[in-house]
DNA sequence: TATTGTTATACTCTATAACTATA
DNA sequence: TATAGTTATAGAGTATAACAATA
């Protein structure tokens, strides 16, 4: 792996400020839409597929079941999600995004992607494509397992 | 920018789990070396160049001056850095890494890079090179300003 | 008066464990 | 008894402001 190891800086040290800036740029957008970061994450997850339990939803976005309860309360109060007892198992709550939630999600995402595009535009076109492809690849890998070997 | 915007997921949402896993992988390595994450960051910064003030060092690693004081106390007690009053301005503290600090830093970094290489090895060679190049480019840009436009 | 480093305080997140209601 | 959701508590990390020493 000589081509990777030549005096490069830590991957984490290089990525951390970028991610921090991305998150900071998201905040005012999310504020304008009246949702939190976890709320945005929940809406994104529910857009793809309704959730059968809150715990399953939480783990799918890398959160704890206790951590998203307040977020679900807010989203429900704002009419962005529905949250009904499962008739087949009344302990569980069936979660799905509402049309209004989808509208808010799409609006926020458009502005977030627009900001991200400003950053990506700084990269040469070829490098940009490879970067996006690599990030998408990494996001599908079991990163923790790979690093833990 | 059509080539960037096609149905891709949020950059932040894709990068966050990767960074989280990178940080989690660093922890046991840093524990073995008896330093904290901020300590590792401080040693990395001081390796390149001694610092004239603690505040300057803090801002160079994206931290607050009050946040690194405990870290500096630990590093100094462990003999990893020196911290002397500046003769020219006794309010300030001149900071530099010791040979022992350099040894610890290099040892920790070798293991961290080895773990990162496991992850990078999952990418096709061409994509890996472009990814690393892009990350290095991004880490030199004023990311916050670009995103804030 | 301004600046460097330090300490103290409060606030936000997060993790853990206990509780309820259903099964 | 086991599980889904909820609540309560404590802990870590962070931000802000006040303070002492020096300029």
GROMACS .gro file of C-alpha atoms (C1' of nucleotides) in nm:
model
  344
    1UNK     CA    1   0.000   0.000   0.000
    2UNK     CA    2   0.288   0.233  -0.064
    3UNK     CA    3   0.069   0.463  -0.269
    4UNK     CA    4  -0.149   0.538   0.032
    5UNK     CA    5   0.094   0.570   0.311
    6UNK     CA    6   0.334   0.831   0.190
    7UNK     CA    7   0.333   1.102   0.452
    8UNK     CA    8  -0.037   1.153   0.436
    9UNK     CA    9  -0.223   1.309   0.724
   10UNK     CA   10  -0.477   1.115   0.926
   11UNK     CA   11  -0.797   1.051   0.740
   12UNK     CA   12  -0.993   1.135   1.053
   13UNK     CA   13  -0.807   1.460   1.110
   14UNK     CA   14  -0.876   1.571   0.754
   15UNK     CA   15  -1.240   1.466   0.747
   16UNK     CA   16  -1.340   1.597   1.090
   17UNK     CA   17  -1.329   1.970   1.002
   18UNK     CA   18  -1.510   1.904   0.676
   19UNK     CA   19  -1.789   1.719   0.852
   20UNK     CA   20  -1.807   1.982   1.124
   21UNK     CA   21  -1.850   2.251   0.860
   22UNK     CA   22  -2.112   2.047   0.677
   23UNK     CA   23  -2.310   2.010   0.998
   24UNK     CA   24  -2.273   2.379   1.079
   25UNK     CA   25  -2.405   2.465   0.734
   26UNK     CA   26  -2.705   2.240   0.784
   27UNK     CA   27  -2.812   2.400   1.108
   28UNK     CA   28  -2.963   2.726   0.976
   29UNK     CA   29  -3.140   2.534   0.699
   30UNK     CA   30  -3.292   2.294   0.949
   31UNK     CA   31  -3.382   2.582   1.180
   32UNK     CA   32  -3.570   2.745   0.895
   33UNK     CA   33  -3.767   2.423   0.851
   34UNK     CA   34  -3.832   2.379   1.221
   35UNK     CA   35  -3.662   2.043   1.252
   36UNK     CA   36  -3.357   1.917   1.437
   37UNK     CA   37  -3.067   1.720   1.292
   38UNK     CA   38  -3.208   1.399   1.434
   39UNK     CA   39  -3.546   1.500   1.297
   40UNK     CA   40  -3.395   1.540   0.952
   41UNK     CA   41  -3.228   1.204   0.988
   42UNK     CA   42  -3.556   1.041   1.094
   43UNK     CA   43  -3.748   1.193   0.803
   44UNK     CA   44  -3.480   1.076   0.561
   45UNK     CA   45  -3.500   0.723   0.696
   46UNK     CA   46  -3.881   0.718   0.689
   47UNK     CA   47  -3.891   0.853   0.335
   48UNK     CA   48  -3.729   0.533   0.216
   49UNK     CA   49  -3.942   0.298   0.421
   50UNK     CA   50  -4.189   0.319   0.712
   51UNK     CA   51  -4.061   0.174   1.037
   52UNK     CA   52  -4.221  -0.110   1.227
   53UNK     CA   53  -4.075  -0.008   1.566
   54UNK     CA   54  -3.905   0.297   1.709
   55UNK     CA   55  -3.606   0.090   1.814
   56UNK     CA   56  -3.554  -0.036   1.459
   57UNK     CA   57  -3.575   0.318   1.327
   58UNK     CA   58  -3.327   0.439   1.588
   59UNK     CA   59  -3.071   0.172   1.510
   60UNK     CA   60  -3.107   0.234   1.136
   61UNK     CA   61  -2.984   0.589   1.186
   62UNK     CA   62  -2.716   0.500   1.437
   63UNK     CA   63  -2.908   0.625   1.740
   64UNK     CA   64  -3.039   0.480   2.061
   65UNK     CA   65  -3.413   0.418   2.107
   66UNK     CA   66  -3.419   0.655   2.405
   67UNK     CA   67  -3.249   0.928   2.209
   68UNK     CA   68  -3.510   0.978   1.939
   69UNK     CA   69  -3.823   0.990   2.153
   70UNK     CA   70  -3.818   1.366   2.193
   71UNK     CA   71  -3.747   1.398   1.823
   72UNK     CA   72  -4.046   1.179   1.738
   73UNK     CA   73  -4.264   1.384   1.973
   74UNK     CA   74  -4.167   1.701   1.788
   75UNK     CA   75  -4.207   1.554   1.442
   76UNK     CA   76  -4.548   1.418   1.533
   77UNK     CA   77  -4.662   1.745   1.689
   78UNK     CA   78  -4.554   1.927   1.373
   79UNK     CA   79  -4.747   1.681   1.158
   80UNK     CA   80  -4.435   1.551   0.984
   81UNK     CA   81  -4.484   1.189   1.084
   82UNK     CA   82  -4.760   0.958   1.197
   83UNK     CA   83  -4.708   0.729   1.494
   84UNK     CA   84  -4.979   0.474   1.554
   85UNK     CA   85  -4.994   0.167   1.775
   86UNK     CA   86  -4.946  -0.147   1.569
   87UNK     CA   87  -5.282  -0.333   1.576
   88UNK     CA   88  -5.092  -0.661   1.565
   89UNK     CA   89  -4.873  -0.571   1.864
   90UNK     CA   90  -4.994  -0.276   2.063
   91UNK     CA   91  -4.657  -0.231   2.231
   92UNK     CA   92  -4.507  -0.116   1.902
   93UNK     CA   93  -4.559   0.209   1.711
   94UNK     CA   94  -4.585   0.217   1.335
   95UNK     CA   95  -4.403   0.520   1.199
   96UNK     CA   96  -4.439   0.683   0.862
   97UNK     CA   97  -4.373   1.018   0.703
   98UNK     CA   98  -4.667   1.243   0.609
   99UNK     CA   99  -4.698   1.437   0.282
  100UNK     CA  100  -4.617   1.751   0.479
  101UNK     CA  101  -4.310   1.579   0.622
  102UNK     CA  102  -4.200   1.485   0.273
  103UNK     CA  103  -4.242   1.842   0.158
  104UNK     CA  104  -4.030   1.976   0.445
  105UNK     CA  105  -3.769   1.707   0.392
  106UNK     CA  106  -3.736   1.777   0.021
  107UNK     CA  107  -3.716   2.150   0.076
  108UNK     CA  108  -3.445   2.119   0.341
  109UNK     CA  109  -3.253   1.864   0.137
  110UNK     CA  110  -3.253   2.087  -0.170
  111UNK     CA  111  -3.085   2.367   0.021
  112UNK     CA  112  -2.840   2.130   0.192
  113UNK     CA  113  -2.738   1.976  -0.138
  114UNK     CA  114  -2.699   2.321  -0.289
  115UNK     CA  115  -2.452   2.412  -0.014
  116UNK     CA  116  -2.269   2.083  -0.056
  117UNK     CA  117  -2.246   2.146  -0.429
  118UNK     CA  118  -2.060   2.470  -0.358
  119UNK     CA  119  -1.798   2.267  -0.179
  120UNK     CA  120  -1.782   1.992  -0.441
  121UNK     CA  121  -1.743   2.255  -0.710
  122UNK     CA  122  -1.401   2.334  -0.564
  123UNK     CA  123  -1.277   1.991  -0.671
  124UNK     CA  124  -1.162   1.913  -1.025
  125UNK     CA  125  -1.443   1.736  -1.211
  126UNK     CA  126  -1.275   1.397  -1.232
  127UNK     CA  127  -1.169   1.404  -0.872
  128UNK     CA  128  -1.517   1.511  -0.769
  129UNK     CA  129  -1.679   1.214  -0.939
  130UNK     CA  130  -1.431   0.971  -0.785
  131UNK     CA  131  -1.471   1.132  -0.445
  132UNK     CA  132  -1.849   1.101  -0.455
  133UNK     CA  133  -1.824   0.747  -0.576
  134UNK     CA  134  -1.578   0.658  -0.301
  135UNK     CA  135  -1.791   0.821  -0.031
  136UNK     CA  136  -2.095   0.631  -0.155
  137UNK     CA  137  -1.896   0.309  -0.156
  138UNK     CA  138  -1.769   0.370   0.197
  139UNK     CA  139  -2.120   0.445   0.321
  140UNK     CA  140  -2.233   0.100   0.210
  141UNK     CA  141  -1.943  -0.087   0.375
  142UNK     CA  142  -1.937  -0.226   0.730
  143UNK     CA  143  -1.679   0.035   0.820
  144UNK     CA  144  -1.656  -0.051   1.188
  145UNK     CA  145  -1.584  -0.414   1.118
  146UNK     CA  146  -1.322  -0.333   0.859
  147UNK     CA  147  -1.142  -0.093   1.091
  148UNK     CA  148  -1.169  -0.331   1.383
  149UNK     CA  149  -0.977  -0.613   1.225
  150UNK     CA  150  -2.371   2.051  -1.163
  151UNK     CA  151  -2.598   1.779  -1.287
  152UNK     CA  152  -2.329   1.519  -1.239
  153UNK     CA  153  -2.328   1.578  -0.865
  154UNK     CA  154  -2.687   1.616  -0.783
  155UNK     CA  155  -2.845   1.305  -0.918
  156UNK     CA  156  -3.025   1.148  -0.628
  157UNK     CA  157  -2.721   1.133  -0.413
  158UNK     CA  158  -2.749   1.110  -0.038
  159UNK     CA  159  -2.631   1.390   0.188
  160UNK     CA  160  -2.258   1.418   0.205
  161UNK     CA  161  -2.281   1.468   0.578
  162UNK     CA  162  -2.503   1.166   0.629
  163UNK     CA  163  -2.259   0.947   0.439
  164UNK     CA  164  -1.945   1.082   0.601
  165UNK     CA  165  -2.068   1.090   0.960
  166UNK     CA  166  -2.069   0.711   1.018
  167UNK     CA  167  -1.731   0.679   0.850
  168UNK     CA  168  -1.579   0.944   1.073
  169UNK     CA  169  -1.745   0.798   1.379
  170UNK     CA  170  -1.592   0.459   1.299
  171UNK     CA  171  -1.251   0.615   1.236
  172UNK     CA  172  -1.265   0.785   1.575
  173UNK     CA  173  -1.379   0.466   1.745
  174UNK     CA  174  -1.086   0.281   1.589
  175UNK     CA  175  -0.843   0.543   1.715
  176UNK     CA  176  -0.954   0.520   2.073
  177UNK     CA  177  -0.789   0.190   2.174
  178UNK     CA  178  -0.469   0.294   2.000
  179UNK     CA  179  -0.459   0.623   2.185
  180UNK     CA  180  -0.545   0.447   2.511
  181UNK     CA  181  -0.245   0.219   2.459
  182UNK     CA  182  -0.028   0.527   2.422
  183UNK     CA  183  -0.177   0.704   2.721
  184UNK     CA  184  -0.301   1.007   2.530
  185UNK     CA  185  -0.642   1.152   2.454
  186UNK     CA  186  -0.779   1.247   2.114
  187UNK     CA  187  -0.711   1.613   2.184
  188UNK     CA  188  -0.365   1.513   2.306
  189UNK     CA  189  -0.299   1.335   1.978
  190UNK     CA  190  -0.422   1.640   1.792
  191UNK     CA  191  -0.196   1.869   1.994
  192UNK     CA  192   0.111   1.650   1.937
  193UNK     CA  193   0.038   1.639   1.565
  194UNK     CA  194   0.015   2.017   1.551
  195UNK     CA  195   0.332   2.068   1.756
  196UNK     CA  196   0.526   1.819   1.544
  197UNK     CA  197   0.494   2.054   1.251
  198UNK     CA  198   0.577   2.369   1.439
  199UNK     CA  199   0.613   2.484   1.802
  200UNK     CA  200   0.339   2.716   1.921
  201UNK     CA  201   0.391   3.067   2.050
  202UNK     CA  202   0.070   3.074   2.258
  203UNK     CA  203  -0.180   2.822   2.382
  204UNK     CA  204  -0.464   3.012   2.219
  205UNK     CA  205  -0.293   2.995   1.879
  206UNK     CA  206  -0.236   2.622   1.920
  207UNK     CA  207  -0.599   2.572   2.021
  208UNK     CA  208  -0.739   2.759   1.724
  209UNK     CA  209  -0.505   2.575   1.486
  210UNK     CA  210  -0.669   2.249   1.584
  211UNK     CA  211  -1.022   2.386   1.591
  212UNK     CA  212  -1.048   2.399   1.968
  213UNK     CA  213  -1.109   2.664   2.230
  214UNK     CA  214  -0.821   2.786   2.447
  215UNK     CA  215  -1.005   2.674   2.760
  216UNK     CA  216  -1.062   2.329   2.620
  217UNK     CA  217  -0.702   2.221   2.579
  218UNK     CA  218  -0.568   2.325   2.918
  219UNK     CA  219  -0.634   1.988   3.079
  220UNK     CA  220  -0.486   1.820   2.774
  221UNK     CA  221  -0.171   2.029   2.798
  222UNK     CA  222  -0.145   1.950   3.170
  223UNK     CA  223  -0.154   1.578   3.091
  224UNK     CA  224   0.090   1.598   2.802
  225UNK     CA  225   0.332   1.800   3.011
  226UNK     CA  226   0.305   1.565   3.309
  227UNK     CA  227   0.375   1.271   3.076
  228UNK     CA  228   0.680   1.445   2.934
  229UNK     CA  229   0.535   1.468   2.584
  230UNK     CA  230   0.556   1.845   2.557
  231UNK     CA  231   0.742   2.134   2.711
  232UNK     CA  232   0.556   2.446   2.822
  233UNK     CA  233   0.770   2.738   2.924
  234UNK     CA  234   0.688   3.104   2.986
  235UNK     CA  235   0.797   3.314   2.691
  236UNK     CA  236   1.087   3.533   2.814
  237UNK     CA  237   0.972   3.807   2.578
  238UNK     CA  238   0.612   3.800   2.709
  239UNK     CA  239   0.568   3.618   3.033
  240UNK     CA  240   0.192   3.593   2.990
  241UNK     CA  241   0.244   3.348   2.705
  242UNK     CA  242   0.364   2.987   2.714
  243UNK     CA  243   0.596   2.848   2.450
  244UNK     CA  244   0.493   2.496   2.357
  245UNK     CA  245   0.697   2.229   2.183
  246UNK     CA  246   0.696   1.854   2.147
  247UNK     CA  247   0.968   1.650   2.321
  248UNK     CA  248   1.159   1.359   2.163
  249UNK     CA  249   0.949   1.126   2.379
  250UNK     CA  250   0.635   1.298   2.253
  251UNK     CA  251   0.750   1.248   1.896
  252UNK     CA  252   0.813   0.881   1.961
  253UNK     CA  253   0.464   0.831   2.107
  254UNK     CA  254   0.306   1.030   1.826
  255UNK     CA  255   0.481   0.832   1.554
  256UNK     CA  256   0.395   0.502   1.716
  257UNK     CA  257   0.027   0.590   1.752
  258UNK     CA  258   0.010   0.731   1.402
  259UNK     CA  259   0.158   0.418   1.250
  260UNK     CA  260  -0.117   0.205   1.399
  261UNK     CA  261  -0.388   0.454   1.307
  262UNK     CA  262  -0.271   0.470   0.949
  263UNK     CA  263  -0.255   0.092   0.935
  264UNK     CA  264  -0.622   0.075   1.036
  265UNK     CA  265  -0.714   0.344   0.786
  266UNK     CA  266  -0.533   0.153   0.515
  267UNK     CA  267  -0.760  -0.144   0.577
  268UNK     CA  268  -1.053   0.077   0.494
  269UNK     CA  269  -0.889   0.240   0.193
  270UNK     CA  270  -0.800  -0.104   0.060
  271UNK     CA  271  -1.171  -0.164   0.005
  272UNK     CA  272  -1.177   0.103  -0.264
  273UNK     CA  273  -1.065   0.040  -0.622
  274UNK     CA  274  -0.709   0.171  -0.666
  275UNK     CA  275  -0.799   0.461  -0.893
  276UNK     CA  276  -1.089   0.569  -0.679
  277UNK     CA  277  -0.871   0.543  -0.371
  278UNK     CA  278  -0.610   0.777  -0.511
  279UNK     CA  279  -0.872   1.031  -0.620
  280UNK     CA  280  -1.049   1.003  -0.285
  281UNK     CA  281  -0.730   1.071  -0.091
  282UNK     CA  282  -0.643   1.355  -0.320
  283UNK     CA  283  -0.989   1.506  -0.282
  284UNK     CA  284  -0.983   1.473   0.097
  285UNK     CA  285  -0.644   1.640   0.108
  286UNK     CA  286  -0.770   1.917  -0.115
  287UNK     CA  287  -1.078   1.969   0.099
  288UNK     CA  288  -0.868   1.982   0.413
  289UNK     CA  289  -0.674   2.277   0.274
  290UNK     CA  290  -0.981   2.477   0.170
  291UNK     CA  291  -1.168   2.730   0.386
  292UNK     CA  292  -1.461   2.489   0.401
  293UNK     CA  293  -1.676   2.695   0.635
  294UNK     CA  294  -1.654   3.001   0.416
  295UNK     CA  295  -1.735   2.806   0.103
  296UNK     CA  296  -2.038   2.643   0.261
  297UNK     CA  297  -2.152   2.969   0.415
  298UNK     CA  298  -2.187   3.157   0.090
  299DT     C1'  299  -0.698   4.903   2.904
  300DA     C1'  300  -0.593   4.473   2.657
  301DT     C1'  301  -0.425   4.004   2.642
  302DT     C1'  302  -0.271   3.518   2.812
  303DG     C1'  303  -0.375   3.162   3.068
  304DT     C1'  304  -0.677   2.972   3.418
  305DT     C1'  305  -1.083   2.847   3.678
  306DA     C1'  306  -1.585   2.819   3.760
  307DT     C1'  307  -2.040   2.769   3.598
  308DA     C1'  308  -2.401   2.627   3.322
  309DC     C1'  309  -2.573   2.397   2.927
  310DT     C1'  310  -2.610   2.029   2.581
  311DC     C1'  311  -2.558   1.539   2.458
  312DT     C1'  312  -2.532   1.104   2.558
  313DA     C1'  313  -2.546   0.661   2.812
  314DT     C1'  314  -2.752   0.373   3.161
  315DA     C1'  315  -3.087   0.204   3.427
  316DA     C1'  316  -3.549   0.181   3.600
  317DC     C1'  317  -4.047   0.190   3.502
  318DT     C1'  318  -4.528   0.088   3.222
  319DA     C1'  319  -4.783  -0.156   2.919
  320DT     C1'  320  -4.834  -0.511   2.649
  321DA     C1'  321  -4.715  -0.987   2.490
  322DT     C1'  322  -4.050  -1.365   3.135
  323DA     C1'  323  -3.954  -1.088   2.768
  324DT     C1'  324  -4.011  -0.682   2.468
  325DA     C1'  325  -4.152  -0.172   2.306
  326DG     C1'  326  -4.175   0.249   2.459
  327DT     C1'  327  -4.097   0.595   2.814
  328DT     C1'  328  -3.889   0.850   3.190
  329DA     C1'  329  -3.519   0.973   3.522
  330DT     C1'  330  -3.054   1.015   3.650
  331DA     C1'  331  -2.588   1.074   3.600
  332DG     C1'  332  -2.187   1.151   3.324
  333DA     C1'  333  -1.898   1.353   2.950
  334DG     C1'  334  -1.811   1.721   2.662
  335DT     C1'  335  -1.858   2.191   2.552
  336DA     C1'  336  -1.940   2.694   2.574
  337DT     C1'  337  -1.949   3.118   2.836
  338DA     C1'  338  -1.809   3.422   3.161
  339DA     C1'  339  -1.527   3.576   3.531
  340DC     C1'  340  -1.059   3.602   3.733
  341DA     C1'  341  -0.524   3.670   3.810
  342DA     C1'  342  -0.099   3.789   3.598
  343DT     C1'  343   0.137   4.048   3.273
  344DA     C1'  344   0.178   4.385   2.909
   0.00000   0.00000   0.00000
